[in-house]
CSV table of C-alpha atoms and ligand atoms in Angstrom, one decimal:
chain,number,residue,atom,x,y,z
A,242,UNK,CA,139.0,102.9,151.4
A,243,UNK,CA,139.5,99.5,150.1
A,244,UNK,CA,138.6,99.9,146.6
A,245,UNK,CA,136.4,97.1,144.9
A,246,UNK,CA,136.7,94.4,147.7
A,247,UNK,CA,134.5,92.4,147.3
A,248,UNK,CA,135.7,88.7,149.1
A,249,UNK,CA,135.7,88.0,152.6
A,250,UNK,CA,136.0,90.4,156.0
A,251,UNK,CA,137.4,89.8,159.2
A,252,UNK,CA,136.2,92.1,161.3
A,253,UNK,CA,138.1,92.9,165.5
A,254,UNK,CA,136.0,94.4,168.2
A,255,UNK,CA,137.1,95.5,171.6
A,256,UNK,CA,135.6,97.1,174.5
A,257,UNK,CA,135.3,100.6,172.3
A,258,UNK,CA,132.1,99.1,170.0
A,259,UNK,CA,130.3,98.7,173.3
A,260,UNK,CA,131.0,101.8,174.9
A,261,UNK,CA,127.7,103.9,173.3
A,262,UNK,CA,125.9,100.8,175.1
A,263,UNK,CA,126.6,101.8,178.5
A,264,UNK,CA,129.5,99.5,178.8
A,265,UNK,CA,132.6,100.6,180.2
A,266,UNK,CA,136.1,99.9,178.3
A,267,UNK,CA,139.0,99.4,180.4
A,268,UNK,CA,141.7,101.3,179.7
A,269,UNK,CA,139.7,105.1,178.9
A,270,UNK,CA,139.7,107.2,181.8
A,271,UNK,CA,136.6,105.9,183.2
A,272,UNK,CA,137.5,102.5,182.4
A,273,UNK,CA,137.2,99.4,184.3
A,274,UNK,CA,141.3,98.9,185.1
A,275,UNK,CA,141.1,102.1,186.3
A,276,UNK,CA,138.6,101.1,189.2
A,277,UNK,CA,139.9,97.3,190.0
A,278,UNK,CA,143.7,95.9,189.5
A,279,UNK,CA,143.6,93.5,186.1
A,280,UNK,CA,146.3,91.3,188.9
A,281,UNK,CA,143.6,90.7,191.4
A,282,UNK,CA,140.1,90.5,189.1
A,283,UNK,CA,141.5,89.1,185.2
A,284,UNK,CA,143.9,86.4,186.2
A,285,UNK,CA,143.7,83.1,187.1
A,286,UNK,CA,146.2,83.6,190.4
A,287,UNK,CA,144.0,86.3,191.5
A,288,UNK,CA,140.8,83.9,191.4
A,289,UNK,CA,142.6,81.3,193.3
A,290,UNK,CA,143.6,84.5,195.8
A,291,UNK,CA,140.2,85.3,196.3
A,292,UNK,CA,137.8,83.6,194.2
A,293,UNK,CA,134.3,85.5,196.4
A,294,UNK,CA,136.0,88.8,195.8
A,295,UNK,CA,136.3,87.5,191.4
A,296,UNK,CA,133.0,86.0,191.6
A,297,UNK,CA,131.2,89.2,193.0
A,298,UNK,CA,132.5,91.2,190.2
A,299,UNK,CA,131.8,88.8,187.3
A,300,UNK,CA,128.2,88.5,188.7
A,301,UNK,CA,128.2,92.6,189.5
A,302,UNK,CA,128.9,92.5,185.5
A,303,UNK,CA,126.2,90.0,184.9
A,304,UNK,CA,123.8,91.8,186.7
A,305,UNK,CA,124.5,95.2,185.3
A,306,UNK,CA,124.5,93.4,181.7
A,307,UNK,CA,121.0,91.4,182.5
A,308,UNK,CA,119.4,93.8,184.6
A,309,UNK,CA,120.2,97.3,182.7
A,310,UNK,CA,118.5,98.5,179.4
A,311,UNK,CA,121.9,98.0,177.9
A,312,UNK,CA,121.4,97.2,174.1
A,313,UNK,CA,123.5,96.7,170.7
A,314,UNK,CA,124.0,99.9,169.0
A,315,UNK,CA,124.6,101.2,164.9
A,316,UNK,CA,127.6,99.7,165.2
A,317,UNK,CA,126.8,96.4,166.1
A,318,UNK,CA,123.7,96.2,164.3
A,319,UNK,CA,125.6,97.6,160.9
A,320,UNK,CA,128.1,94.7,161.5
A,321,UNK,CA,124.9,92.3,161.3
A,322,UNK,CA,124.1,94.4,158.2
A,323,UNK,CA,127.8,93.8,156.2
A,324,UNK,CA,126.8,89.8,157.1
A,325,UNK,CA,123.6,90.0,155.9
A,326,UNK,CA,124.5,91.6,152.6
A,327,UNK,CA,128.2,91.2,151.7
A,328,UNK,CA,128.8,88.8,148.9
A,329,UNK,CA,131.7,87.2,150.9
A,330,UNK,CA,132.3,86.2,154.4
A,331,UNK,CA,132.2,88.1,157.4
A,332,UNK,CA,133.4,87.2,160.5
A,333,UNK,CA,133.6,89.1,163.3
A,334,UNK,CA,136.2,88.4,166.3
A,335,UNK,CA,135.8,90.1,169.3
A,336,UNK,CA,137.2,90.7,172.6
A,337,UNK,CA,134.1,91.3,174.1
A,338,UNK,CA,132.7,89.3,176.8
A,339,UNK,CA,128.8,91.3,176.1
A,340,UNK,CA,126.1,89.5,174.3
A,341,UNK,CA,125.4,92.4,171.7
A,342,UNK,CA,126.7,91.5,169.0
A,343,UNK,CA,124.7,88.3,169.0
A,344,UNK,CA,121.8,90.3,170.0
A,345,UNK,CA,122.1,92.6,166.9
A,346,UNK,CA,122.1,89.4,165.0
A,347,UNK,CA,125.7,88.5,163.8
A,348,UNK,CA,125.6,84.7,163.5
A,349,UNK,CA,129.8,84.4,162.3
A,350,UNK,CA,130.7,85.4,165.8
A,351,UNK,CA,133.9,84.4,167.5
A,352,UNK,CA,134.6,85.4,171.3
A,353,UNK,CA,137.9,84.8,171.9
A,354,UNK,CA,137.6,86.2,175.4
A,355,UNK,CA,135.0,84.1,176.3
A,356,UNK,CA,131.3,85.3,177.3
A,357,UNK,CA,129.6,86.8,180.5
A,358,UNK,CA,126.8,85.0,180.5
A,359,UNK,CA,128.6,81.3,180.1
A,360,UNK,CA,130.2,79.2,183.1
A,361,UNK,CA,132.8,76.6,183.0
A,362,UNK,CA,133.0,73.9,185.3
A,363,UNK,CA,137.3,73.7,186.3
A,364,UNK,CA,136.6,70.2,187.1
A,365,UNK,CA,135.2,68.9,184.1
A,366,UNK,CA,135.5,71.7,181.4
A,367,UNK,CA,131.4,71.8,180.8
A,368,UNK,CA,130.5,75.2,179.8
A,369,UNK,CA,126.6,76.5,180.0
A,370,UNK,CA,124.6,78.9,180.0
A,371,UNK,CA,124.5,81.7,183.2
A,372,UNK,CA,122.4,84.8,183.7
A,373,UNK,CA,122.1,84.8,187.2
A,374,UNK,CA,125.2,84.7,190.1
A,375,UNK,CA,127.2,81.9,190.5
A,376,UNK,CA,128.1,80.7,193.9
A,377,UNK,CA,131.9,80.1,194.9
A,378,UNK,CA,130.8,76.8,196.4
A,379,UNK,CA,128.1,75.8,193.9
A,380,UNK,CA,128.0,72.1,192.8
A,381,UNK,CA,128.3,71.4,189.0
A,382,UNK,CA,125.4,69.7,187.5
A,383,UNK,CA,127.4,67.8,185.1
A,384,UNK,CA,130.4,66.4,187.5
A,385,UNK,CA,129.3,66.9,191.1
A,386,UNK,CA,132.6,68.7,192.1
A,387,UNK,CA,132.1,71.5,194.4
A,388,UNK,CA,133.3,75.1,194.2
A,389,UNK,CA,134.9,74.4,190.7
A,390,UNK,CA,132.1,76.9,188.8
A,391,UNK,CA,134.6,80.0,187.2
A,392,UNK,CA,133.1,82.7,184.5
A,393,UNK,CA,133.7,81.0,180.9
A,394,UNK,CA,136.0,83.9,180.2
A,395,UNK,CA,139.9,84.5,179.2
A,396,UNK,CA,142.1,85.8,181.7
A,397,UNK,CA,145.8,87.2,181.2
A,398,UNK,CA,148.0,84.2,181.0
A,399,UNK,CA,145.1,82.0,179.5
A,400,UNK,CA,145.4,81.1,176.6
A,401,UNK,CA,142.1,82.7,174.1
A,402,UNK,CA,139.4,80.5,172.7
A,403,UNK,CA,139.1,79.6,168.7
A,404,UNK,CA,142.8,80.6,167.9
A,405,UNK,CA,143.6,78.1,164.8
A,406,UNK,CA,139.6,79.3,163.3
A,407,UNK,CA,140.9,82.8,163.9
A,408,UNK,CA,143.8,83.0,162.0
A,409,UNK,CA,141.9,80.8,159.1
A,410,UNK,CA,140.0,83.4,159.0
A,411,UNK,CA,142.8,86.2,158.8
A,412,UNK,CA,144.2,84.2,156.3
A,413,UNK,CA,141.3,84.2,154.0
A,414,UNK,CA,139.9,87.8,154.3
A,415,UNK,CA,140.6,90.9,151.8
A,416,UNK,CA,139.3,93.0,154.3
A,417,UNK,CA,140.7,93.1,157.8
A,418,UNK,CA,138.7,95.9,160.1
A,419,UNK,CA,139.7,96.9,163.8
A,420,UNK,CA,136.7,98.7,165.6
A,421,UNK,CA,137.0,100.1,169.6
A,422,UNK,CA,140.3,98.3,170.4
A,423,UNK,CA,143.1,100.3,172.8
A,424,UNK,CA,145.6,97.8,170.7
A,425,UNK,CA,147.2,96.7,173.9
A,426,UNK,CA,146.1,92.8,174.7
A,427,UNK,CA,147.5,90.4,172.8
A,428,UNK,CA,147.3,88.3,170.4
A,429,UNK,CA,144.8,90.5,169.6
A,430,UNK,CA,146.6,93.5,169.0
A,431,UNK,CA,149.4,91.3,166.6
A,432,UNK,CA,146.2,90.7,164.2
A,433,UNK,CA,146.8,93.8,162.0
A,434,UNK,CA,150.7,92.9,161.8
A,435,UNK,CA,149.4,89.0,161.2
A,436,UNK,CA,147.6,90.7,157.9
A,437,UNK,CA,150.2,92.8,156.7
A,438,UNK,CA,153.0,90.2,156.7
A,439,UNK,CA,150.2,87.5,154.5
A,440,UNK,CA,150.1,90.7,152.2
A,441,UNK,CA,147.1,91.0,150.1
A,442,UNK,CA,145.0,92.2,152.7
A,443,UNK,CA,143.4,95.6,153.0
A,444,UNK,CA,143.6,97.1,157.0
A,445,UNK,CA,141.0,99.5,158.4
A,446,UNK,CA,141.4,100.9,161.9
A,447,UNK,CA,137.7,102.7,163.4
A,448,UNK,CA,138.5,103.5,166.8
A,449,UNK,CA,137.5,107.0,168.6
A,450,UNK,CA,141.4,107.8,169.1
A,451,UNK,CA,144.3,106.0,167.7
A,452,UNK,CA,145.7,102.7,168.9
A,453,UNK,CA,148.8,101.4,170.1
A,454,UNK,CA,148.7,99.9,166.6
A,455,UNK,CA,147.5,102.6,164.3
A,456,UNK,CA,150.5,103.0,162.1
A,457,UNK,CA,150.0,99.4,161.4
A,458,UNK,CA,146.8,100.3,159.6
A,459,UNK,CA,147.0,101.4,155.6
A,460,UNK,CA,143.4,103.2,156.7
A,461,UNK,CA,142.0,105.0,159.9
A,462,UNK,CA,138.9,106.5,160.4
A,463,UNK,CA,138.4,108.5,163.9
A,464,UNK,CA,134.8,109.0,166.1
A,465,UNK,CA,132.5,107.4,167.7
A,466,UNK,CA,131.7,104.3,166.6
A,467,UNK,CA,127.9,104.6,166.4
A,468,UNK,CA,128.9,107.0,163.4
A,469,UNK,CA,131.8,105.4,161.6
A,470,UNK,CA,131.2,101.8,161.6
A,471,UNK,CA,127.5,102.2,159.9
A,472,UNK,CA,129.3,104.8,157.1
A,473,UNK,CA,132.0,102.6,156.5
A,474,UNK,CA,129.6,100.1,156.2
A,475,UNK,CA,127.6,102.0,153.4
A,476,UNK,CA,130.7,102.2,151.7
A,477,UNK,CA,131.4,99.3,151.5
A,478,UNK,CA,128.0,97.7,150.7
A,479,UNK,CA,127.3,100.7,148.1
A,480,UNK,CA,130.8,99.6,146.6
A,481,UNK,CA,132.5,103.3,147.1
B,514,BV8,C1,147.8,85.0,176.1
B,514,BV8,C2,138.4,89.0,179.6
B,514,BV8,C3,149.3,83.2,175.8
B,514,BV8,C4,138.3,89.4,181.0
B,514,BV8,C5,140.5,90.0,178.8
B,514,BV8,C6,153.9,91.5,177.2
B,514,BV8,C7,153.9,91.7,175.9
B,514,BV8,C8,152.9,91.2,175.0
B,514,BV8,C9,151.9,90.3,175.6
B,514,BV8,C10,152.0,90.1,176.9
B,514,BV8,C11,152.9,90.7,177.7
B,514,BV8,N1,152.7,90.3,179.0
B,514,BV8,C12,151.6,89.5,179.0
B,514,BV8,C13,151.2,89.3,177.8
B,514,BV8,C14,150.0,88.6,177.3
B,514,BV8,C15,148.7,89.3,177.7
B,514,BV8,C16,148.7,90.7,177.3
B,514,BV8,O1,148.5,91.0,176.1
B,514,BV8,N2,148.9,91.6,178.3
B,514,BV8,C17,148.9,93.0,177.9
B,514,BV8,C18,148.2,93.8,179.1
B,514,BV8,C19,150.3,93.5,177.8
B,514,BV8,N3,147.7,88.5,177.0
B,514,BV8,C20,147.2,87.4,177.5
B,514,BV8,O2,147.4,87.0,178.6
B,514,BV8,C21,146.2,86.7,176.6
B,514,BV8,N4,146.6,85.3,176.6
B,514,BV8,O3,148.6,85.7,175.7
B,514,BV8,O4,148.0,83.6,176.2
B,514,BV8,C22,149.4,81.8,176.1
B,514,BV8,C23,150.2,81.0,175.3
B,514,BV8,C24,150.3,79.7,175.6
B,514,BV8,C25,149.6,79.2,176.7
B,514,BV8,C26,148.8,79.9,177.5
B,514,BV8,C27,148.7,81.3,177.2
B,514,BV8,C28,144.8,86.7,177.2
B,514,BV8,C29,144.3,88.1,177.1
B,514,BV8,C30,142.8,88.1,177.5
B,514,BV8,C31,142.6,88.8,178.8
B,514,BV8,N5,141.1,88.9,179.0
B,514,BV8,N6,139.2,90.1,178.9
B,514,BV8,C32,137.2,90.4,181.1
B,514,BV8,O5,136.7,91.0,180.2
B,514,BV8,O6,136.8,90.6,182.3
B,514,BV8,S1,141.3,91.3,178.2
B,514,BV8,C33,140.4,92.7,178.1
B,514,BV8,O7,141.2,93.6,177.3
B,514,BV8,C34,139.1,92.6,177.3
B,514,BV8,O8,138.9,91.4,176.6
B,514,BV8,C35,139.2,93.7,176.3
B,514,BV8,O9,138.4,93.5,175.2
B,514,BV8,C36,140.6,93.6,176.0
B,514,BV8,C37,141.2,94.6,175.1
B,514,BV8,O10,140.8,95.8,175.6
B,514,BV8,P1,140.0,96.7,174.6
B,514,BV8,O11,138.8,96.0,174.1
B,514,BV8,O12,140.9,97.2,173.5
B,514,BV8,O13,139.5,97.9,175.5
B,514,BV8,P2,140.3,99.2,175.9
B,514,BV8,O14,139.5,99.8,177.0
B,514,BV8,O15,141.7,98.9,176.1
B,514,BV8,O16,140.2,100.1,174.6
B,514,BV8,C38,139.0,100.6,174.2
B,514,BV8,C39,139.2,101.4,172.9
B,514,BV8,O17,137.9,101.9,172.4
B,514,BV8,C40,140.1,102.6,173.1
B,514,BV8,O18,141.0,102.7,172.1
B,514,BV8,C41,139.1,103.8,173.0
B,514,BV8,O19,139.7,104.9,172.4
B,514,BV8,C42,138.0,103.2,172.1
B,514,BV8,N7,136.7,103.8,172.3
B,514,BV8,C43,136.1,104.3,173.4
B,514,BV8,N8,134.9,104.8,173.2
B,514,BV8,C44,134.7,104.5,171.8
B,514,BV8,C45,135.8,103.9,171.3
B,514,BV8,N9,135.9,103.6,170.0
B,514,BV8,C46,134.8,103.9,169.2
B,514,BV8,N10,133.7,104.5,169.7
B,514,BV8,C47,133.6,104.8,171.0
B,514,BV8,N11,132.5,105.4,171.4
C-alpha cells in the first residue's frame, strides 16, 4: 500500500469494473471478442465493410445498456467516493464506453474510448447525445450529409480521445491505480510502464486475475472488484 500519499490519483478502468454490472468484458471467456471478430465490429475497415451489420451491434449495446436495469456498482460508486474526499486530484481514465461511472457521480472522467450513448457525424465531426438507434442512412442535423452518423467510439487503429490531458495527468499523480483491465490494448496498457519510467509514482494493479502487465505493478490486489476497489479505497481515505 502506498504509504502516506496524499497528492493526486490517476485512476485506469477497463471492461473488468463493469463486469458485476451485467456488462460483458471482452477478452474473459464469456467475453464479447469471443462472440464477434474485433476485425469486422471495432475497426474502422470493418464499418466501411458493412456499416448495417456495425450499426446493429453498437445500437444492440445501446439497447441492452438503456433498456436493462444495468447500474454502477461499489466500485464505481467508491471511485466517486476517493473524488469526493481525497485531498488531491483524482482522475479517472477509462476504457469504458458505459455511462456508470458518470452515473455513480465521478465528475474528473476521461473516456478515451469514446462513449455508447454519443454519435459523431464523419462529415462534420459534431458529436451529440444518442440513446436510441442510429440509422446507417440517417441525415445529420448539423451538416445535412447523409449516412455519415458512426458510434462516438475508438476503434483499433484510431487514434484515443484526450491523450495529451492523459498523460498530464500521469505525470502529476502519486498514485497511479489499474482496476478491471486484461492489459492488452494499447496505449492503455503502456500507462503503468509510462509511471514507472517518470519514477515517483506509486502503482496499484486491482483486477480479478493478473494482467498482461502485472509485474509492471509495485502492488496487486486480486477479486472481484465490487470488494477490492471499495477496501482499497478505505485505505486510502483512512490513511492506512
Ligand atoms: C491506437 C472501443 C494509434 C470499442 C476499444 C501491436 C502491439 C501494440 C499495439 C498494437 C499492436 N497492433 C495494434 C496495436 C494498437 C491497438 C492495440 O492495442 N491492439 C491490441 C489488440 C494489440 N490499439 C489501438 O488501435 C488503439 N489506437 O493505438 O492508435 C494511432 C497512432 C497514430 C494515429 C492513429 C492511431 C485504439 C484502441 C481502442 C480500441 N477500442 N473499445 C468498443 O468498446 O466497442 S478497445 C476495448 O478493449 C475496450 O475499450 C476495452 O476497454 C479495451 C481493453 O479491454 P479491457 O477493458 O481490458 O477488457 P478485457 O475483457 O480485455 O479485460 C477485462 C479484465 O477485467 C480482465 O483482466 C478480467 O480478469 C478482469 N475482470 C473480469 N471480471 C472482473 C474483473 N476484474 C475485477 N472484477 C471483476 N468482477
Amino acid at each position: 500500500m502506498g504509504a502516506g500519499i496524499t497528492g493526486n490519483i490517476a485512476v485506469l478502468t477497463g471492461a473488468g469494473i463493469s463486469k458485476e454490472s451485467g456488462l460483458d468484458t471482452f477478452r474473459d471467456a464469456d467475453g464479447l471478442w469471443s462472440k464477434v471478430s474485433l476485425e469486422d465490429y471495432a475497426t474502422p475497415e470493418g464499418f466501411a465493410r458493412d456499416p448495417v451489420k456495425v450499426q446493429a451491434f453498437y445500437n444492440e449495446r445501446r439497447r441492452g445498456m438503456a433498456g436493462g436495469n444495468i447500474r454502477p456498482n461499489a466500485a464505481h460508486e467508491a471511485l466517486a467516493k476517493l473524488e469526493a474526499e481525497w485531498p488531491g486530484e483524482v482522475v479517472v481514465i477509462t476504457q469504458n464506453i458505459d455511462d456508470l461511472h458518470g452515473r455513480a457521480g465521478t465528475k474528473n472522467l476521461i473516456h478515451m474510448h469514446g462513449e455508447l450513448f454519443k454519435v459523431r457525424c464523419d462529415a462534420c465531426k459534431a458529436v451529440s447525445e444518442r440513446r436510441g438507434d442510429v440509422a446507417v442512412d440517417e441525415v445529420c442535423g448539423e451538416c445535412g450529409a447523409a449516412g455519415a452518423m458512426r458510434p462516438h467510439v475508438v476503434w483499433f487503429g484510431e487514434m484515443p480521445f484526450d491523450m495529451d490531458r492523459i498523460y498530464e495527468a500521469l505525470d502529476a499523480c502519486e498514485l497511479f491505480m489499474s482496476i478491471g483491465t486484461s492489459g492488452n490494448v494499447y496505449p492503455a496498457a503502456g500507462f503503468v510502464q509510462h509511471v514507472r519510467f517518470k519514477g515517483g509514482i506509486h502503482s496499484v494493479e486491482l483486477n480479478l486475475e493478473p494482467s498482461e502487465g502485472a509485474s509492471q505493478f509495485a502492488e496487486t490486489v486480486y477479486g472481484p472488484a465490487t470488494e477490492v476497489v471499495p477496501e482499497y479505497v478505505e485505505r486510502l481515505l483512512s490513511g492506512r
